[in-house]
mmCIF file of C-alpha atoms in Angstrom:
data_model
loop_
_atom_site.group_PDB
_atom_site.id
_atom_site.type_symbol
_atom_site.label_atom_id
_atom_site.label_comp_id
_atom_site.label_asym_id
_atom_site.label_seq_id
_atom_site.Cartn_x
_atom_site.Cartn_y
_atom_site.Cartn_z
ATOM 1 C CA MET T 1 215.324 -90.927 23.335
ATOM 2 C CA LYS T 2 212.425 -93.126 22.490
ATOM 3 C CA GLN T 3 210.159 -92.408 19.385
ATOM 4 C CA ASN T 4 206.712 -92.005 19.575
ATOM 5 C CA TYR T 5 205.353 -93.624 16.324
ATOM 6 C CA GLN T 6 201.864 -92.833 16.514
ATOM 7 C CA LEU T 7 202.897 -88.895 16.524
ATOM 8 C CA LEU T 8 205.055 -89.382 13.817
ATOM 9 C CA LEU T 9 202.199 -91.244 11.861
ATOM 10 C CA ASP T 10 199.867 -88.239 12.892
ATOM 11 C CA LYS T 11 202.488 -85.507 11.432
ATOM 12 C CA LYS T 12 202.597 -87.621 8.088
ATOM 13 C CA LEU T 13 198.928 -87.800 7.451
ATOM 14 C CA LYS T 14 198.084 -84.282 8.565
ATOM 15 C CA GLU T 15 201.037 -83.615 5.857
ATOM 16 C CA LEU T 16 199.140 -85.563 3.276
ATOM 17 C CA GLN T 17 195.584 -84.334 3.720
ATOM 18 C CA GLY T 18 196.675 -81.107 1.931
ATOM 19 C CA ARG T 19 197.569 -82.981 -1.196
ATOM 20 C CA ASP T 20 195.439 -82.963 -4.205
ATOM 21 C CA SER T 21 196.207 -87.044 -5.171
ATOM 22 C CA VAL T 22 195.751 -89.899 -3.178
ATOM 23 C CA PRO T 23 199.003 -91.415 -1.965
ATOM 24 C CA THR T 24 199.798 -94.950 -2.482
ATOM 25 C CA LEU T 25 200.896 -97.299 0.029
ATOM 26 C CA LEU T 26 201.918 -100.694 0.060
ATOM 27 C CA LEU T 27 200.960 -102.626 3.246
ATOM 28 C CA HIS T 28 202.598 -105.873 4.451
ATOM 29 C CA SER T 29 199.881 -107.641 6.266
ATOM 30 C CA CYS T 30 200.887 -110.607 8.590
ATOM 31 C CA CYS T 31 197.196 -112.073 8.776
ATOM 32 C CA ALA T 32 193.469 -110.609 8.342
ATOM 33 C CA PRO T 33 192.288 -110.126 11.897
ATOM 34 C CA CYS T 34 196.083 -107.506 12.183
ATOM 35 C CA SER T 35 195.043 -106.184 8.983
ATOM 36 C CA SER T 36 191.645 -105.423 10.117
ATOM 37 C CA TYR T 37 192.162 -102.140 12.064
ATOM 38 C CA VAL T 38 194.930 -101.020 10.029
ATOM 39 C CA LEU T 39 193.159 -100.995 7.163
ATOM 40 C CA GLU T 40 190.092 -99.240 8.592
ATOM 41 C CA TYR T 41 192.849 -96.475 9.847
ATOM 42 C CA LEU T 42 194.821 -96.378 6.790
ATOM 43 C CA SER T 43 192.329 -96.413 3.880
ATOM 44 C CA ARG T 44 191.016 -93.171 4.822
ATOM 45 C CA TYR T 45 194.267 -91.568 3.563
ATOM 46 C CA PHE T 46 195.621 -93.807 1.123
ATOM 47 C CA SER T 47 195.324 -96.315 -1.999
ATOM 48 C CA ILE T 48 196.351 -99.466 -0.482
ATOM 49 C CA THR T 49 197.813 -102.919 -1.956
ATOM 50 C CA VAL T 50 197.907 -105.235 0.473
ATOM 51 C CA PHE T 51 200.999 -107.577 0.171
ATOM 52 C CA TYR T 52 200.565 -111.054 1.893
ATOM 53 C CA TYR T 53 204.273 -112.136 2.055
ATOM 54 C CA ASN T 54 204.610 -114.613 4.957
ATOM 55 C CA PRO T 55 207.120 -117.632 4.227
ATOM 56 C CA ASN T 56 207.165 -118.175 7.665
ATOM 57 C CA ILE T 57 203.554 -119.798 8.063
ATOM 58 C CA TYR T 58 203.495 -123.314 9.177
ATOM 59 C CA PRO T 59 201.971 -125.512 8.178
ATOM 60 C CA ASP T 60 200.657 -125.429 4.432
ATOM 61 C CA GLU T 61 197.465 -125.624 4.971
ATOM 62 C CA GLU T 62 197.387 -122.920 7.913
ATOM 63 C CA TYR T 63 199.112 -120.739 5.007
ATOM 64 C CA GLU T 64 196.488 -121.002 2.663
ATOM 65 C CA LYS T 65 193.741 -120.547 5.422
ATOM 66 C CA ARG T 66 195.222 -116.996 6.547
ATOM 67 C CA VAL T 67 195.666 -115.954 2.722
ATOM 68 C CA LYS T 68 191.595 -116.451 2.009
ATOM 69 C CA GLU T 69 190.851 -115.006 5.183
ATOM 70 C CA GLN T 70 192.782 -111.957 4.043
ATOM 71 C CA GLN T 71 190.991 -111.788 0.603
ATOM 72 C CA ARG T 72 187.696 -112.418 2.061
ATOM 73 C CA PHE T 73 188.218 -109.234 4.348
ATOM 74 C CA ILE T 74 189.603 -107.115 1.455
ATOM 75 C CA GLU T 75 186.399 -107.758 -0.620
ATOM 76 C CA GLN T 76 184.002 -107.407 2.606
ATOM 77 C CA PHE T 77 185.538 -104.162 4.060
ATOM 78 C CA PRO T 78 183.848 -100.798 2.872
ATOM 79 C CA ALA T 79 186.686 -99.065 2.358
ATOM 80 C CA LYS T 80 186.633 -95.073 1.099
ATOM 81 C CA TYR T 81 189.721 -95.742 -1.171
ATOM 82 C CA PRO T 82 190.552 -98.678 -3.275
ATOM 83 C CA ILE T 83 192.415 -101.960 -1.710
ATOM 84 C CA SER T 84 194.053 -104.403 -3.848
ATOM 85 C CA PHE T 85 195.769 -107.750 -2.808
ATOM 86 C CA CYS T 86 198.984 -109.119 -3.911
ATOM 87 C CA ARG T 87 199.776 -112.562 -2.921
ATOM 88 C CA GLY T 88 203.534 -113.134 -2.352
ATOM 89 C CA GLU T 89 205.675 -116.388 -2.982
ATOM 90 C CA PHE T 90 205.178 -118.742 -0.321
ATOM 91 C CA ALA T 91 208.821 -119.338 -0.091
ATOM 92 C CA LYS T 92 209.380 -121.467 2.802
ATOM 93 C CA GLU T 93 212.929 -122.637 2.212
ATOM 94 C CA ARG T 94 214.118 -118.635 2.350
ATOM 95 C CA PHE T 95 212.744 -118.536 6.086
ATOM 96 C CA TYR T 96 214.352 -121.348 7.131
ATOM 97 C CA GLU T 97 217.350 -120.330 5.531
ATOM 98 C CA VAL T 98 217.543 -116.838 6.988
ATOM 99 C CA THR T 99 216.861 -118.224 10.835
ATOM 100 C CA LYS T 100 219.209 -120.894 10.437
ATOM 101 C CA GLY T 101 221.265 -121.550 13.949
ATOM 102 C CA LEU T 102 218.215 -119.721 15.661
ATOM 103 C CA GLU T 103 215.792 -122.430 15.969
ATOM 104 C CA GLN T 104 216.458 -122.209 19.565
ATOM 105 C CA GLU T 105 215.843 -118.440 20.069
ATOM 106 C CA ARG T 106 212.798 -117.390 22.387
ATOM 107 C CA GLU T 107 209.946 -115.937 20.786
ATOM 108 C CA GLY T 108 210.586 -112.313 20.087
ATOM 109 C CA GLY T 109 214.509 -112.551 19.838
ATOM 110 C CA ALA T 110 216.612 -112.957 17.270
ATOM 111 C CA ARG T 111 214.966 -115.666 15.154
ATOM 112 C CA CYS T 112 211.830 -112.917 14.621
ATOM 113 C CA GLU T 113 213.939 -110.039 13.609
ATOM 114 C CA ALA T 114 215.818 -112.389 11.268
ATOM 115 C CA CYS T 115 212.038 -113.230 9.977
ATOM 116 C CA PHE T 116 210.950 -109.193 10.120
ATOM 117 C CA ARG T 117 213.632 -108.646 7.996
ATOM 118 C CA LEU T 118 213.037 -110.928 5.629
ATOM 119 C CA ARG T 119 209.434 -109.862 5.286
ATOM 120 C CA LEU T 120 210.237 -106.037 5.504
ATOM 121 C CA GLU T 121 212.769 -106.504 2.648
ATOM 122 C CA GLU T 122 210.414 -108.225 0.160
ATOM 123 C CA SER T 123 207.700 -105.510 0.823
ATOM 124 C CA ALA T 124 210.074 -102.561 0.329
ATOM 125 C CA ALA T 125 211.374 -104.248 -3.035
ATOM 126 C CA LEU T 126 208.016 -104.792 -4.331
ATOM 127 C CA ALA T 127 207.036 -101.331 -3.430
ATOM 128 C CA SER T 128 209.803 -99.789 -5.388
ATOM 129 C CA GLU T 129 208.871 -102.123 -8.322
ATOM 130 C CA MET T 130 205.436 -100.942 -8.215
ATOM 131 C CA GLY T 131 206.689 -97.167 -7.748
ATOM 132 C CA MET T 132 204.489 -96.907 -4.686
ATOM 133 C CA GLU T 133 204.840 -94.151 -2.579
ATOM 134 C CA PHE T 134 204.951 -95.674 0.784
ATOM 135 C CA PHE T 135 204.910 -99.256 2.480
ATOM 136 C CA THR T 136 204.478 -100.186 5.894
ATOM 137 C CA THR T 137 203.699 -103.473 7.894
ATOM 138 C CA THR T 138 200.973 -104.837 10.066
ATOM 139 C CA LEU T 139 202.988 -106.434 12.519
ATOM 140 C CA SER T 140 203.386 -103.296 14.760
ATOM 141 C CA ILE T 141 199.567 -103.820 15.973
ATOM 142 C CA SER T 142 200.381 -106.864 17.967
ATOM 143 C CA PRO T 143 201.183 -106.283 21.602
ATOM 144 C CA MET T 144 203.999 -109.150 21.322
ATOM 145 C CA LYS T 145 206.130 -107.384 18.368
ATOM 146 C CA ASN T 146 208.547 -104.986 19.358
ATOM 147 C CA ALA T 147 207.212 -101.465 17.265
ATOM 148 C CA GLU T 148 210.616 -99.856 17.662
ATOM 149 C CA LEU T 149 212.814 -102.830 15.897
ATOM 150 C CA LEU T 150 209.955 -103.235 13.120
ATOM 151 C CA ASN T 151 210.063 -99.246 12.410
ATOM 152 C CA GLU T 152 214.001 -99.163 12.247
ATOM 153 C CA ILE T 153 214.206 -102.558 10.038
ATOM 154 C CA GLY T 154 211.427 -100.597 7.943
ATOM 155 C CA GLN T 155 213.190 -97.330 7.577
ATOM 156 C CA GLU T 156 216.367 -99.084 6.916
ATOM 157 C CA MET T 157 214.858 -100.885 4.006
ATOM 158 C CA GLY T 158 213.003 -98.214 2.655
ATOM 159 C CA GLU T 159 216.145 -96.229 2.214
ATOM 160 C CA ARG T 160 217.544 -99.479 0.632
ATOM 161 C CA TYR T 161 214.965 -99.453 -1.979
ATOM 162 C CA GLY T 162 213.950 -95.808 -2.283
ATOM 163 C CA VAL T 163 210.463 -96.074 -0.694
ATOM 164 C CA GLU T 164 209.422 -94.047 2.522
ATOM 165 C CA TYR T 165 208.712 -96.410 5.192
ATOM 166 C CA LEU T 166 205.512 -95.038 7.082
ATOM 167 C CA CYS T 167 206.177 -95.535 10.684
ATOM 168 C CA SER T 168 203.941 -96.607 12.875
ATOM 169 C CA ASP T 169 202.794 -98.422 16.235
ATOM 170 C CA PHE T 170 199.104 -99.592 15.290
ATOM 171 C CA LYS T 171 198.728 -101.097 19.414
ATOM 172 C CA LYS T 172 198.173 -97.569 20.201
ATOM 173 C CA ARG T 173 195.007 -95.823 20.556
ATOM 174 C CA ASN T 174 193.363 -99.051 21.123
ATOM 175 C CA GLY T 175 194.151 -100.485 18.049
ATOM 176 C CA PHE T 176 194.751 -104.416 18.648
ATOM 177 C CA LYS T 177 191.449 -104.021 20.735
ATOM 178 C CA ARG T 178 189.540 -102.476 17.662
ATOM 179 C CA SER T 179 191.246 -105.455 15.434
ATOM 180 C CA VAL T 180 189.579 -108.040 18.130
ATOM 181 C CA GLU T 181 185.958 -106.553 17.590
ATOM 182 C CA LEU T 182 186.600 -106.127 13.784
ATOM 183 C CA SER T 183 187.502 -109.729 13.658
ATOM 184 C CA GLU T 184 184.720 -110.760 15.861
ATOM 185 C CA ALA T 185 182.001 -108.249 13.711
ATOM 186 C CA TYR T 186 183.725 -109.741 10.339
ATOM 187 C CA SER T 187 183.680 -113.623 12.016
ATOM 188 C CA MET T 188 187.153 -113.994 11.114
ATOM 189 C CA TYR T 189 189.417 -116.825 11.727
ATOM 190 C CA ARG T 190 191.725 -115.623 14.305
ATOM 191 C CA GLN T 191 194.834 -117.897 14.952
ATOM 192 C CA ASP T 192 196.233 -118.606 18.304
ATOM 193 C CA TYR T 193 199.853 -118.227 17.602
ATOM 194 C CA CYS T 194 201.953 -115.911 15.287
ATOM 195 C CA GLY T 195 202.844 -118.573 12.603
ATOM 196 C CA CYS T 196 205.880 -120.290 12.068
ATOM 197 C CA VAL T 197 206.772 -123.666 13.465
ATOM 198 C CA TYR T 198 208.432 -122.347 16.566
ATOM 199 C CA SER T 199 205.480 -120.550 17.284
ATOM 200 C CA TYR T 200 202.956 -123.193 16.868
ATOM 201 C CA GLN T 201 205.531 -125.956 18.967
ATOM 202 C CA GLU T 202 205.622 -123.239 21.635
ATOM 203 C CA ARG T 203 201.699 -122.614 21.594
ATOM 204 C CA GLN T 204 201.304 -126.385 21.721
ATOM 205 C CA ARG T 205 203.361 -126.873 24.455
ATOM 206 C CA GLN T 206 201.335 -124.289 26.253
ATOM 207 C CA LYS T 207 198.177 -125.990 25.857
ATOM 208 C CA GLU T 208 199.321 -129.219 27.376
ATOM 209 C CA GLU T 209 200.794 -127.391 30.584
ATOM 210 C CA ARG T 210 197.242 -126.330 31.137
ATOM 211 C CA ILE T 211 195.701 -129.744 30.865
#
């Protein structure tokens, strides 16, 4: 039976509201626009550390642009509880190692799964090291991302590192639509491709075909 991850999140948040203390959450973020709605939503319940770990990003200047935009949004967003920022290592070689042999895979296929695993494992490891109670990712806000796969990987990594994965499907309840609205409200740079060189090349091909 297919899980309803939004209902699982609702249940968890209801449980947490009965606590005296504010729970801690490590939020892996793929970019500022995707994080916007997620932070608006979750900062009402958690003290959040945003972990920007995306060694898949291409080219280097795109990576730096996304990092700065993430930091700018955090600084400007009026959150109920504190939001801090942690910049992960831009270890490009790790992305190319885990995706070796998968270069020709379709977007959303085995190459993307390998990339998800890389980023979620690093997030789980850091969450454990920091003593966080929960961790999750913004990735499920994208209509192009498989929330079921992301939650399965997240739970697997959570069990491996001893940190609870916060199940979610942030695109639900107009989450993606709200992220677009917030991006416009904060005048964010909003990229037109996922991030890696393969998605960049695919996007360039699509643009050329329209000419």
